[in-house]
Amino acid sequence: MSQFLVQLGNAATVVEAYLAAALGKQEGAGTPPRLADAIRHAVLGGGKRFRPFLVFHSAALFGVSEQAALPAAGAIECIHCYSLVHDDLPAMDNDELRRGRPTVWKAYDDWTAILVGDALQAFAFELVAAPDSNSDAGIRADLVHVLAVASGALGMVGGQQLDLEAGKLADQPEPSVQSIMRLQAMKTGALITAACEMGAIVGRARPEERAALKTYGEHLGAAFQISDDLLDAEGSSADTGKATGKDAAAGKATLIGMLGIKEARSHLDRSIEAAIAALNVFGNKAEPLIGAARLMGRRDS
């Protein structure tokens, strides 16, 4: 197993334990039991925890421990999990399989799934804004702002809207490479970029260092989405833990659909190289983040 995959697994273990404890504390304060069970179904027991990994290792560039970065890492994972719960709903992508298990609406019902997403979005900001998450109120405020922008109308939610409009509304303009890349940068890339930037914030990075991590995140996000599309086109549900072949069946606009697999792979390679180049300022300290970029060229889940 590569060093990167070991580091990714370690990050997953740490954030899983943190979220389990945080959810347990919330449940102890009175979360309705069925909602608590559904939230745990959505959050625990699966997932790569790639965004928390990015928070941890971006912060580590500045000597910040995983423990100090945990609230930011847990918060962005809650936003990601909420987005998956809502994305799987019958009114959206209508998926029944996620992380090798029934999706939340399938295991419970659609109204519970909606409320799970709502609760996780609020919980994310509760984690990162809590006074005991960081002694510096300015850092807490900066983290809240970055996460809010990345997850809202200018980021993930806006990208989801564009994605759904393209598949569900008639008389939409013909997609272009530029429009597809904008959609993907919002829907997928915004949270990946935010994870890198949040690590920089926790690490009190200088402006040029924060900008370098933001650039890295933008290119990494593009690579992640292209690799995801390749998995959908070429992978199996046994490997990915979710349904595959759905983009083509739904007529979704992707770089693969527009350019073909060969040219999409060229875009992927260029995005990976650009991401790695953005980390030059950090030297060998950035090796875990370089490993994350290189993984995009050989993902199988």
mmCIF file of C-alpha atoms in Angstrom:
data_model
loop_
_atom_site.group_PDB
_atom_site.id
_atom_site.type_symbol
_atom_site.label_atom_id
_atom_site.label_comp_id
_atom_site.label_asym_id
_atom_site.label_seq_id
_atom_site.Cartn_x
_atom_site.Cartn_y
_atom_site.Cartn_z
ATOM 1 C CA MET A 1 0.000 0.000 0.000
ATOM 2 C CA SER A 2 1.320 3.467 -0.911
ATOM 3 C CA GLN A 3 2.263 5.977 1.761
ATOM 4 C CA PHE A 4 -0.524 8.251 0.542
ATOM 5 C CA LEU A 5 -3.189 5.567 1.041
ATOM 6 C CA VAL A 6 -1.854 4.900 4.554
ATOM 7 C CA GLN A 7 -2.069 8.626 5.330
ATOM 8 C CA LEU A 8 -5.575 8.799 3.870
ATOM 9 C CA GLY A 9 -6.639 5.835 5.995
ATOM 10 C CA ASN A 10 -5.150 7.411 9.106
ATOM 11 C CA ALA A 11 -7.004 10.661 8.431
ATOM 12 C CA ALA A 12 -10.242 8.720 7.968
ATOM 13 C CA THR A 13 -9.775 6.931 11.284
ATOM 14 C CA VAL A 14 -9.129 10.173 13.158
ATOM 15 C CA VAL A 15 -12.048 12.112 11.696
ATOM 16 C CA GLU A 16 -14.419 9.142 12.038
ATOM 17 C CA ALA A 17 -13.682 8.947 15.775
ATOM 18 C CA TYR A 18 -14.073 12.713 16.137
ATOM 19 C CA LEU A 19 -17.422 12.794 14.335
ATOM 20 C CA ALA A 20 -18.718 9.755 16.224
ATOM 21 C CA ALA A 21 -17.906 11.468 19.518
ATOM 22 C CA ALA A 22 -19.361 14.814 18.413
ATOM 23 C CA LEU A 23 -22.568 13.185 17.205
ATOM 24 C CA GLY A 24 -22.778 11.214 20.456
ATOM 25 C CA LYS A 25 -22.572 14.452 22.411
ATOM 26 C CA GLN A 26 -25.310 15.987 20.258
ATOM 27 C CA GLU A 27 -27.501 12.912 20.706
ATOM 28 C CA GLY A 28 -27.021 13.132 24.452
ATOM 29 C CA ALA A 29 -28.401 16.654 24.318
ATOM 30 C CA GLY A 30 -31.644 15.412 22.778
ATOM 31 C CA THR A 31 -31.488 14.660 19.026
ATOM 32 C CA PRO A 32 -34.649 12.684 18.112
ATOM 33 C CA PRO A 33 -33.563 9.014 17.970
ATOM 34 C CA ARG A 34 -34.649 8.260 14.404
ATOM 35 C CA LEU A 35 -32.949 11.390 13.126
ATOM 36 C CA ALA A 36 -29.814 10.504 15.108
ATOM 37 C CA ASP A 37 -29.748 7.018 13.571
ATOM 38 C CA ALA A 38 -30.163 8.406 10.057
ATOM 39 C CA ILE A 39 -27.400 10.975 10.605
ATOM 40 C CA ARG A 40 -25.054 8.215 11.719
ATOM 41 C CA HIS A 41 -26.012 6.207 8.635
ATOM 42 C CA ALA A 42 -25.062 9.196 6.488
ATOM 43 C CA VAL A 43 -21.795 10.091 8.213
ATOM 44 C CA LEU A 44 -20.187 7.057 9.818
ATOM 45 C CA GLY A 45 -18.844 3.745 8.576
ATOM 46 C CA GLY A 46 -17.694 4.660 5.089
ATOM 47 C CA GLY A 47 -16.139 7.233 2.819
ATOM 48 C CA LYS A 48 -12.573 8.114 1.930
ATOM 49 C CA ARG A 49 -12.533 11.297 4.075
ATOM 50 C CA PHE A 50 -10.538 12.960 1.319
ATOM 51 C CA ARG A 51 -11.518 16.516 2.286
ATOM 52 C CA PRO A 52 -10.475 16.082 5.942
ATOM 53 C CA PHE A 53 -7.185 14.632 4.677
ATOM 54 C CA LEU A 54 -6.651 17.861 2.722
ATOM 55 C CA VAL A 55 -7.414 19.981 5.777
ATOM 56 C CA PHE A 56 -4.991 17.974 7.927
ATOM 57 C CA HIS A 57 -2.100 18.010 5.482
ATOM 58 C CA SER A 58 -2.559 21.616 4.387
ATOM 59 C CA ALA A 59 -2.458 22.633 8.057
ATOM 60 C CA ALA A 60 0.521 20.327 8.677
ATOM 61 C CA LEU A 61 2.590 22.430 6.271
ATOM 62 C CA PHE A 62 2.569 25.050 9.039
ATOM 63 C CA GLY A 63 3.215 22.694 11.942
ATOM 64 C CA VAL A 64 -0.436 22.327 12.994
ATOM 65 C CA SER A 65 -1.420 19.004 14.592
ATOM 66 C CA GLU A 66 -4.364 16.890 13.440
ATOM 67 C CA GLN A 67 -6.021 17.546 16.786
ATOM 68 C CA ALA A 68 -5.960 21.301 16.222
ATOM 69 C CA ALA A 69 -7.294 20.910 12.683
ATOM 70 C CA LEU A 70 -10.052 18.432 13.609
ATOM 71 C CA PRO A 71 -12.984 20.868 13.927
ATOM 72 C CA ALA A 72 -12.332 22.250 10.441
ATOM 73 C CA ALA A 73 -11.831 18.745 9.035
ATOM 74 C CA GLY A 74 -15.000 17.448 10.677
ATOM 75 C CA ALA A 75 -17.011 20.454 9.532
ATOM 76 C CA ILE A 76 -16.140 20.096 5.873
ATOM 77 C CA GLU A 77 -16.877 16.371 6.009
ATOM 78 C CA CYS A 78 -20.336 17.117 7.428
ATOM 79 C CA ILE A 79 -21.013 19.492 4.527
ATOM 80 C CA HIS A 80 -19.837 16.841 2.077
ATOM 81 C CA CYS A 81 -22.015 14.155 3.676
ATOM 82 C CA TYR A 82 -25.057 16.419 3.673
ATOM 83 C CA SER A 83 -24.513 17.126 -0.017
ATOM 84 C CA LEU A 84 -24.454 13.399 -0.784
ATOM 85 C CA VAL A 85 -27.646 12.768 1.186
ATOM 86 C CA HIS A 86 -29.504 15.463 -0.740
ATOM 87 C CA ASP A 87 -27.887 14.590 -4.069
ATOM 88 C CA ASP A 88 -29.148 11.002 -3.738
ATOM 89 C CA LEU A 89 -32.794 12.041 -3.250
ATOM 90 C CA PRO A 90 -35.397 10.906 -5.826
ATOM 91 C CA ALA A 91 -35.987 14.530 -6.847
ATOM 92 C CA MET A 92 -32.297 14.974 -7.606
ATOM 93 C CA ASP A 93 -30.111 12.051 -8.763
ATOM 94 C CA ASN A 94 -32.397 9.290 -7.458
ATOM 95 C CA ASP A 95 -29.585 7.024 -6.243
ATOM 96 C CA GLU A 96 -30.196 3.996 -4.051
ATOM 97 C CA LEU A 97 -26.577 3.005 -3.324
ATOM 98 C CA ARG A 98 -23.889 5.032 -1.553
ATOM 99 C CA ARG A 99 -20.669 3.720 -0.024
ATOM 100 C CA GLY A 100 -21.895 0.183 -0.629
ATOM 101 C CA ARG A 101 -25.062 0.706 1.441
ATOM 102 C CA PRO A 102 -28.606 1.965 0.800
ATOM 103 C CA THR A 103 -28.733 5.733 0.574
ATOM 104 C CA VAL A 104 -30.368 7.564 3.469
ATOM 105 C CA TRP A 105 -33.710 8.118 1.722
ATOM 106 C CA LYS A 106 -33.786 4.451 0.711
ATOM 107 C CA ALA A 107 -32.906 3.199 4.193
ATOM 108 C CA TYR A 108 -35.344 5.603 5.890
ATOM 109 C CA ASP A 109 -37.479 7.897 3.683
ATOM 110 C CA ASP A 110 -37.069 11.089 1.690
ATOM 111 C CA TRP A 111 -38.299 13.470 4.391
ATOM 112 C CA THR A 112 -35.859 12.045 6.916
ATOM 113 C CA ALA A 113 -33.069 12.356 4.348
ATOM 114 C CA ILE A 114 -33.917 16.023 3.780
ATOM 115 C CA LEU A 115 -33.777 16.682 7.507
ATOM 116 C CA VAL A 116 -30.503 14.753 7.852
ATOM 117 C CA GLY A 117 -28.935 17.053 5.263
ATOM 118 C CA ASP A 118 -30.322 20.120 6.997
ATOM 119 C CA ALA A 119 -28.995 18.944 10.353
ATOM 120 C CA LEU A 120 -25.529 18.159 8.991
ATOM 121 C CA GLN A 121 -25.212 21.552 7.349
ATOM 122 C CA ALA A 122 -26.000 23.261 10.665
ATOM 123 C CA PHE A 123 -23.735 20.868 12.573
ATOM 124 C CA ALA A 124 -20.788 21.721 10.338
ATOM 125 C CA PHE A 125 -20.938 25.372 11.345
ATOM 126 C CA GLU A 126 -21.547 24.439 14.975
ATOM 127 C CA LEU A 127 -18.283 22.492 14.955
ATOM 128 C CA VAL A 128 -16.122 25.136 13.319
ATOM 129 C CA ALA A 129 -17.626 28.146 15.114
ATOM 130 C CA ALA A 130 -17.547 26.725 18.646
ATOM 131 C CA PRO A 131 -15.315 28.790 20.966
ATOM 132 C CA ASP A 132 -13.376 25.687 21.998
ATOM 133 C CA SER A 133 -12.588 24.787 18.365
ATOM 134 C CA ASN A 134 -9.931 27.514 18.150
ATOM 135 C CA SER A 135 -8.955 30.203 20.643
ATOM 136 C CA ASP A 136 -8.671 32.812 17.859
ATOM 137 C CA ALA A 137 -12.096 34.243 16.983
ATOM 138 C CA GLY A 138 -10.681 35.668 13.746
ATOM 139 C CA ILE A 139 -9.637 32.212 12.578
ATOM 140 C CA ARG A 140 -13.062 30.805 13.471
ATOM 141 C CA ALA A 141 -14.772 33.561 11.514
ATOM 142 C CA ASP A 142 -12.505 33.052 8.489
ATOM 143 C CA LEU A 143 -13.199 29.310 8.512
ATOM 144 C CA VAL A 144 -16.960 29.883 8.686
ATOM 145 C CA HIS A 145 -16.808 32.341 5.793
ATOM 146 C CA VAL A 146 -14.740 30.112 3.504
ATOM 147 C CA LEU A 147 -16.916 27.077 4.227
ATOM 148 C CA ALA A 148 -20.151 29.028 3.736
ATOM 149 C CA VAL A 149 -19.103 30.444 0.362
ATOM 150 C CA ALA A 150 -17.830 27.082 -0.884
ATOM 151 C CA SER A 151 -20.989 25.239 0.112
ATOM 152 C CA GLY A 152 -23.572 27.810 -1.013
ATOM 153 C CA ALA A 153 -24.968 29.376 -4.162
ATOM 154 C CA LEU A 154 -21.546 30.400 -5.463
ATOM 155 C CA GLY A 155 -20.122 26.943 -4.819
ATOM 156 C CA MET A 156 -21.505 23.452 -4.287
ATOM 157 C CA VAL A 157 -25.227 24.276 -4.255
ATOM 158 C CA GLY A 158 -24.888 26.514 -7.293
ATOM 159 C CA GLY A 159 -23.084 23.717 -9.122
ATOM 160 C CA GLN A 160 -25.811 21.245 -8.194
ATOM 161 C CA GLN A 161 -28.387 23.666 -9.566
ATOM 162 C CA LEU A 162 -26.577 23.946 -12.901
ATOM 163 C CA ASP A 163 -26.213 20.165 -13.047
ATOM 164 C CA LEU A 164 -29.917 19.572 -12.423
ATOM 165 C CA GLU A 165 -31.007 22.305 -14.840
ATOM 166 C CA ALA A 166 -28.997 20.636 -17.594
ATOM 167 C CA GLY A 167 -30.697 17.296 -17.020
ATOM 168 C CA LYS A 168 -34.220 18.316 -16.071
ATOM 169 C CA LEU A 169 -35.120 21.534 -17.921
ATOM 170 C CA ALA A 170 -35.907 21.783 -21.612
ATOM 171 C CA ASP A 171 -34.370 24.318 -23.991
ATOM 172 C CA GLN A 172 -31.049 24.513 -22.194
ATOM 173 C CA PRO A 173 -28.078 25.917 -24.117
ATOM 174 C CA GLU A 174 -25.651 23.430 -25.606
ATOM 175 C CA PRO A 175 -22.885 22.685 -23.099
ATOM 176 C CA SER A 176 -19.339 23.750 -23.809
ATOM 177 C CA VAL A 177 -16.052 22.695 -22.255
ATOM 178 C CA GLN A 178 -16.053 26.009 -20.375
ATOM 179 C CA SER A 179 -19.583 25.578 -19.023
ATOM 180 C CA ILE A 180 -18.886 22.003 -17.919
ATOM 181 C CA MET A 181 -15.690 23.031 -16.144
ATOM 182 C CA ARG A 182 -17.507 25.899 -14.402
ATOM 183 C CA LEU A 183 -20.246 23.541 -13.213
ATOM 184 C CA GLN A 184 -17.711 21.030 -11.946
ATOM 185 C CA ALA A 185 -15.571 23.692 -10.273
ATOM 186 C CA MET A 186 -18.640 24.789 -8.317
ATOM 187 C CA LYS A 187 -20.251 21.428 -7.549
ATOM 188 C CA THR A 188 -17.117 19.430 -6.707
ATOM 189 C CA GLY A 189 -14.113 21.723 -6.773
ATOM 190 C CA ALA A 190 -15.348 24.377 -4.356
ATOM 191 C CA LEU A 191 -15.300 22.125 -1.283
ATOM 192 C CA ILE A 192 -11.958 20.567 -2.236
ATOM 193 C CA THR A 193 -10.471 24.040 -2.623
ATOM 194 C CA ALA A 194 -12.041 25.113 0.666
ATOM 195 C CA ALA A 195 -10.475 22.133 2.457
ATOM 196 C CA CYS A 196 -7.014 23.270 1.371
ATOM 197 C CA GLU A 197 -7.722 26.887 2.221
ATOM 198 C CA MET A 198 -9.130 25.979 5.636
ATOM 199 C CA GLY A 199 -5.911 24.143 6.439
ATOM 200 C CA ALA A 200 -4.014 27.300 5.521
ATOM 201 C CA ILE A 201 -6.271 29.376 7.775
ATOM 202 C CA VAL A 202 -5.769 27.076 10.757
ATOM 203 C CA GLY A 203 -2.032 27.225 10.033
ATOM 204 C CA ARG A 204 -1.979 31.043 9.929
ATOM 205 C CA ALA A 205 -0.438 30.887 6.465
ATOM 206 C CA ARG A 206 0.958 33.967 4.788
ATOM 207 C CA PRO A 207 -1.184 35.332 1.934
ATOM 208 C CA GLU A 208 1.060 33.860 -0.768
ATOM 209 C CA GLU A 209 1.010 30.443 0.929
ATOM 210 C CA ARG A 210 -2.758 30.498 1.246
ATOM 211 C CA ALA A 211 -3.030 31.495 -2.421
ATOM 212 C CA ALA A 212 -0.774 28.588 -3.428
ATOM 213 C CA LEU A 213 -2.953 26.112 -1.548
ATOM 214 C CA LYS A 214 -6.075 27.610 -3.078
ATOM 215 C CA THR A 215 -4.584 27.195 -6.565
ATOM 216 C CA TYR A 216 -3.609 23.631 -5.723
ATOM 217 C CA GLY A 217 -7.154 22.936 -4.549
ATOM 218 C CA GLU A 218 -8.705 24.343 -7.696
ATOM 219 C CA HIS A 219 -6.638 22.114 -9.962
ATOM 220 C CA LEU A 220 -7.063 19.134 -7.648
ATOM 221 C CA GLY A 221 -10.827 19.639 -7.716
ATOM 222 C CA ALA A 222 -10.825 19.585 -11.508
ATOM 223 C CA ALA A 223 -8.766 16.399 -11.503
ATOM 224 C CA PHE A 224 -11.031 14.795 -8.914
ATOM 225 C CA GLN A 225 -14.165 15.427 -10.978
ATOM 226 C CA ILE A 226 -12.643 14.131 -14.213
ATOM 227 C CA SER A 227 -11.437 10.995 -12.429
ATOM 228 C CA ASP A 228 -14.922 10.616 -10.935
ATOM 229 C CA ASP A 229 -16.448 10.835 -14.414
ATOM 230 C CA LEU A 230 -13.990 8.239 -15.680
ATOM 231 C CA LEU A 231 -15.002 5.933 -12.840
ATOM 232 C CA ASP A 232 -18.654 6.420 -13.742
ATOM 233 C CA ALA A 233 -17.911 5.582 -17.373
ATOM 234 C CA GLU A 234 -15.488 2.714 -16.861
ATOM 235 C CA GLY A 235 -15.852 1.442 -13.278
ATOM 236 C CA SER A 236 -18.240 -0.979 -11.596
ATOM 237 C CA SER A 237 -20.552 -0.438 -8.652
ATOM 238 C CA ALA A 238 -18.653 -3.177 -6.792
ATOM 239 C CA ASP A 239 -15.490 -1.060 -6.974
ATOM 240 C CA THR A 240 -17.002 2.380 -6.415
ATOM 241 C CA GLY A 241 -19.722 1.536 -3.881
ATOM 242 C CA LYS A 242 -22.312 3.463 -5.903
ATOM 243 C CA ALA A 243 -24.168 3.111 -9.170
ATOM 244 C CA THR A 244 -22.077 3.625 -12.306
ATOM 245 C CA GLY A 245 -22.962 4.489 -15.881
ATOM 246 C CA LYS A 246 -25.560 6.983 -14.677
ATOM 247 C CA ASP A 247 -24.054 10.065 -16.313
ATOM 248 C CA ALA A 248 -24.396 8.655 -19.803
ATOM 249 C CA ALA A 249 -27.845 7.207 -19.087
ATOM 250 C CA ALA A 250 -29.058 10.580 -17.806
ATOM 251 C CA GLY A 251 -27.477 12.462 -20.693
ATOM 252 C CA LYS A 252 -25.346 14.529 -18.320
ATOM 253 C CA ALA A 253 -22.780 16.842 -19.828
ATOM 254 C CA THR A 254 -19.274 15.736 -18.861
ATOM 255 C CA LEU A 255 -15.863 16.243 -20.401
ATOM 256 C CA ILE A 256 -15.888 12.555 -21.297
ATOM 257 C CA GLY A 257 -19.170 12.908 -23.144
ATOM 258 C CA MET A 258 -17.984 15.993 -24.964
ATOM 259 C CA LEU A 259 -14.353 15.151 -25.684
ATOM 260 C CA GLY A 260 -14.097 11.390 -25.331
ATOM 261 C CA ILE A 261 -12.085 9.406 -22.812
ATOM 262 C CA LYS A 262 -8.680 10.027 -24.368
ATOM 263 C CA GLU A 263 -8.950 13.824 -24.372
ATOM 264 C CA ALA A 264 -10.580 13.823 -20.930
ATOM 265 C CA ARG A 265 -7.558 11.912 -19.631
ATOM 266 C CA SER A 266 -5.330 14.601 -21.146
ATOM 267 C CA HIS A 267 -7.302 17.236 -19.210
ATOM 268 C CA LEU A 268 -6.866 15.093 -16.096
ATOM 269 C CA ASP A 269 -3.101 14.856 -16.574
ATOM 270 C CA ARG A 270 -2.784 18.618 -17.058
ATOM 271 C CA SER A 271 -4.830 19.312 -13.939
ATOM 272 C CA ILE A 272 -2.666 16.957 -11.876
ATOM 273 C CA GLU A 273 0.546 18.597 -13.068
ATOM 274 C CA ALA A 274 -0.830 22.094 -12.396
ATOM 275 C CA ALA A 275 -1.864 21.067 -8.883
ATOM 276 C CA ILE A 276 1.589 19.698 -8.113
ATOM 277 C CA ALA A 277 3.292 22.780 -9.546
ATOM 278 C CA ALA A 278 1.283 25.017 -7.196
ATOM 279 C CA LEU A 279 2.937 23.287 -4.234
ATOM 280 C CA ASN A 280 6.515 24.108 -5.252
ATOM 281 C CA VAL A 281 6.732 26.835 -2.641
ATOM 282 C CA PHE A 282 6.423 24.206 0.126
ATOM 283 C CA GLY A 283 9.144 21.830 -1.055
ATOM 284 C CA ASN A 284 9.245 18.289 0.321
ATOM 285 C CA LYS A 285 6.782 19.129 3.098
ATOM 286 C CA ALA A 286 3.999 18.943 0.521
ATOM 287 C CA GLU A 287 4.596 15.283 -0.391
ATOM 288 C CA PRO A 288 1.259 14.059 1.077
ATOM 289 C CA LEU A 289 -0.612 16.636 -1.013
ATOM 290 C CA ILE A 290 1.424 15.717 -4.086
ATOM 291 C CA GLY A 291 0.442 12.096 -3.461
ATOM 292 C CA ALA A 292 -3.216 13.127 -3.365
ATOM 293 C CA ALA A 293 -2.885 14.765 -6.774
ATOM 294 C CA ARG A 294 -1.117 11.783 -8.285
ATOM 295 C CA LEU A 295 -3.844 9.461 -7.000
ATOM 296 C CA MET A 296 -6.340 11.185 -9.297
ATOM 297 C CA GLY A 297 -4.691 9.479 -12.254
ATOM 298 C CA ARG A 298 -5.273 6.004 -10.856
ATOM 299 C CA ARG A 299 -8.442 6.101 -8.744
ATOM 300 C CA ASP A 300 -10.574 2.974 -8.503
ATOM 301 C CA SER A 301 -13.166 4.242 -6.001
#
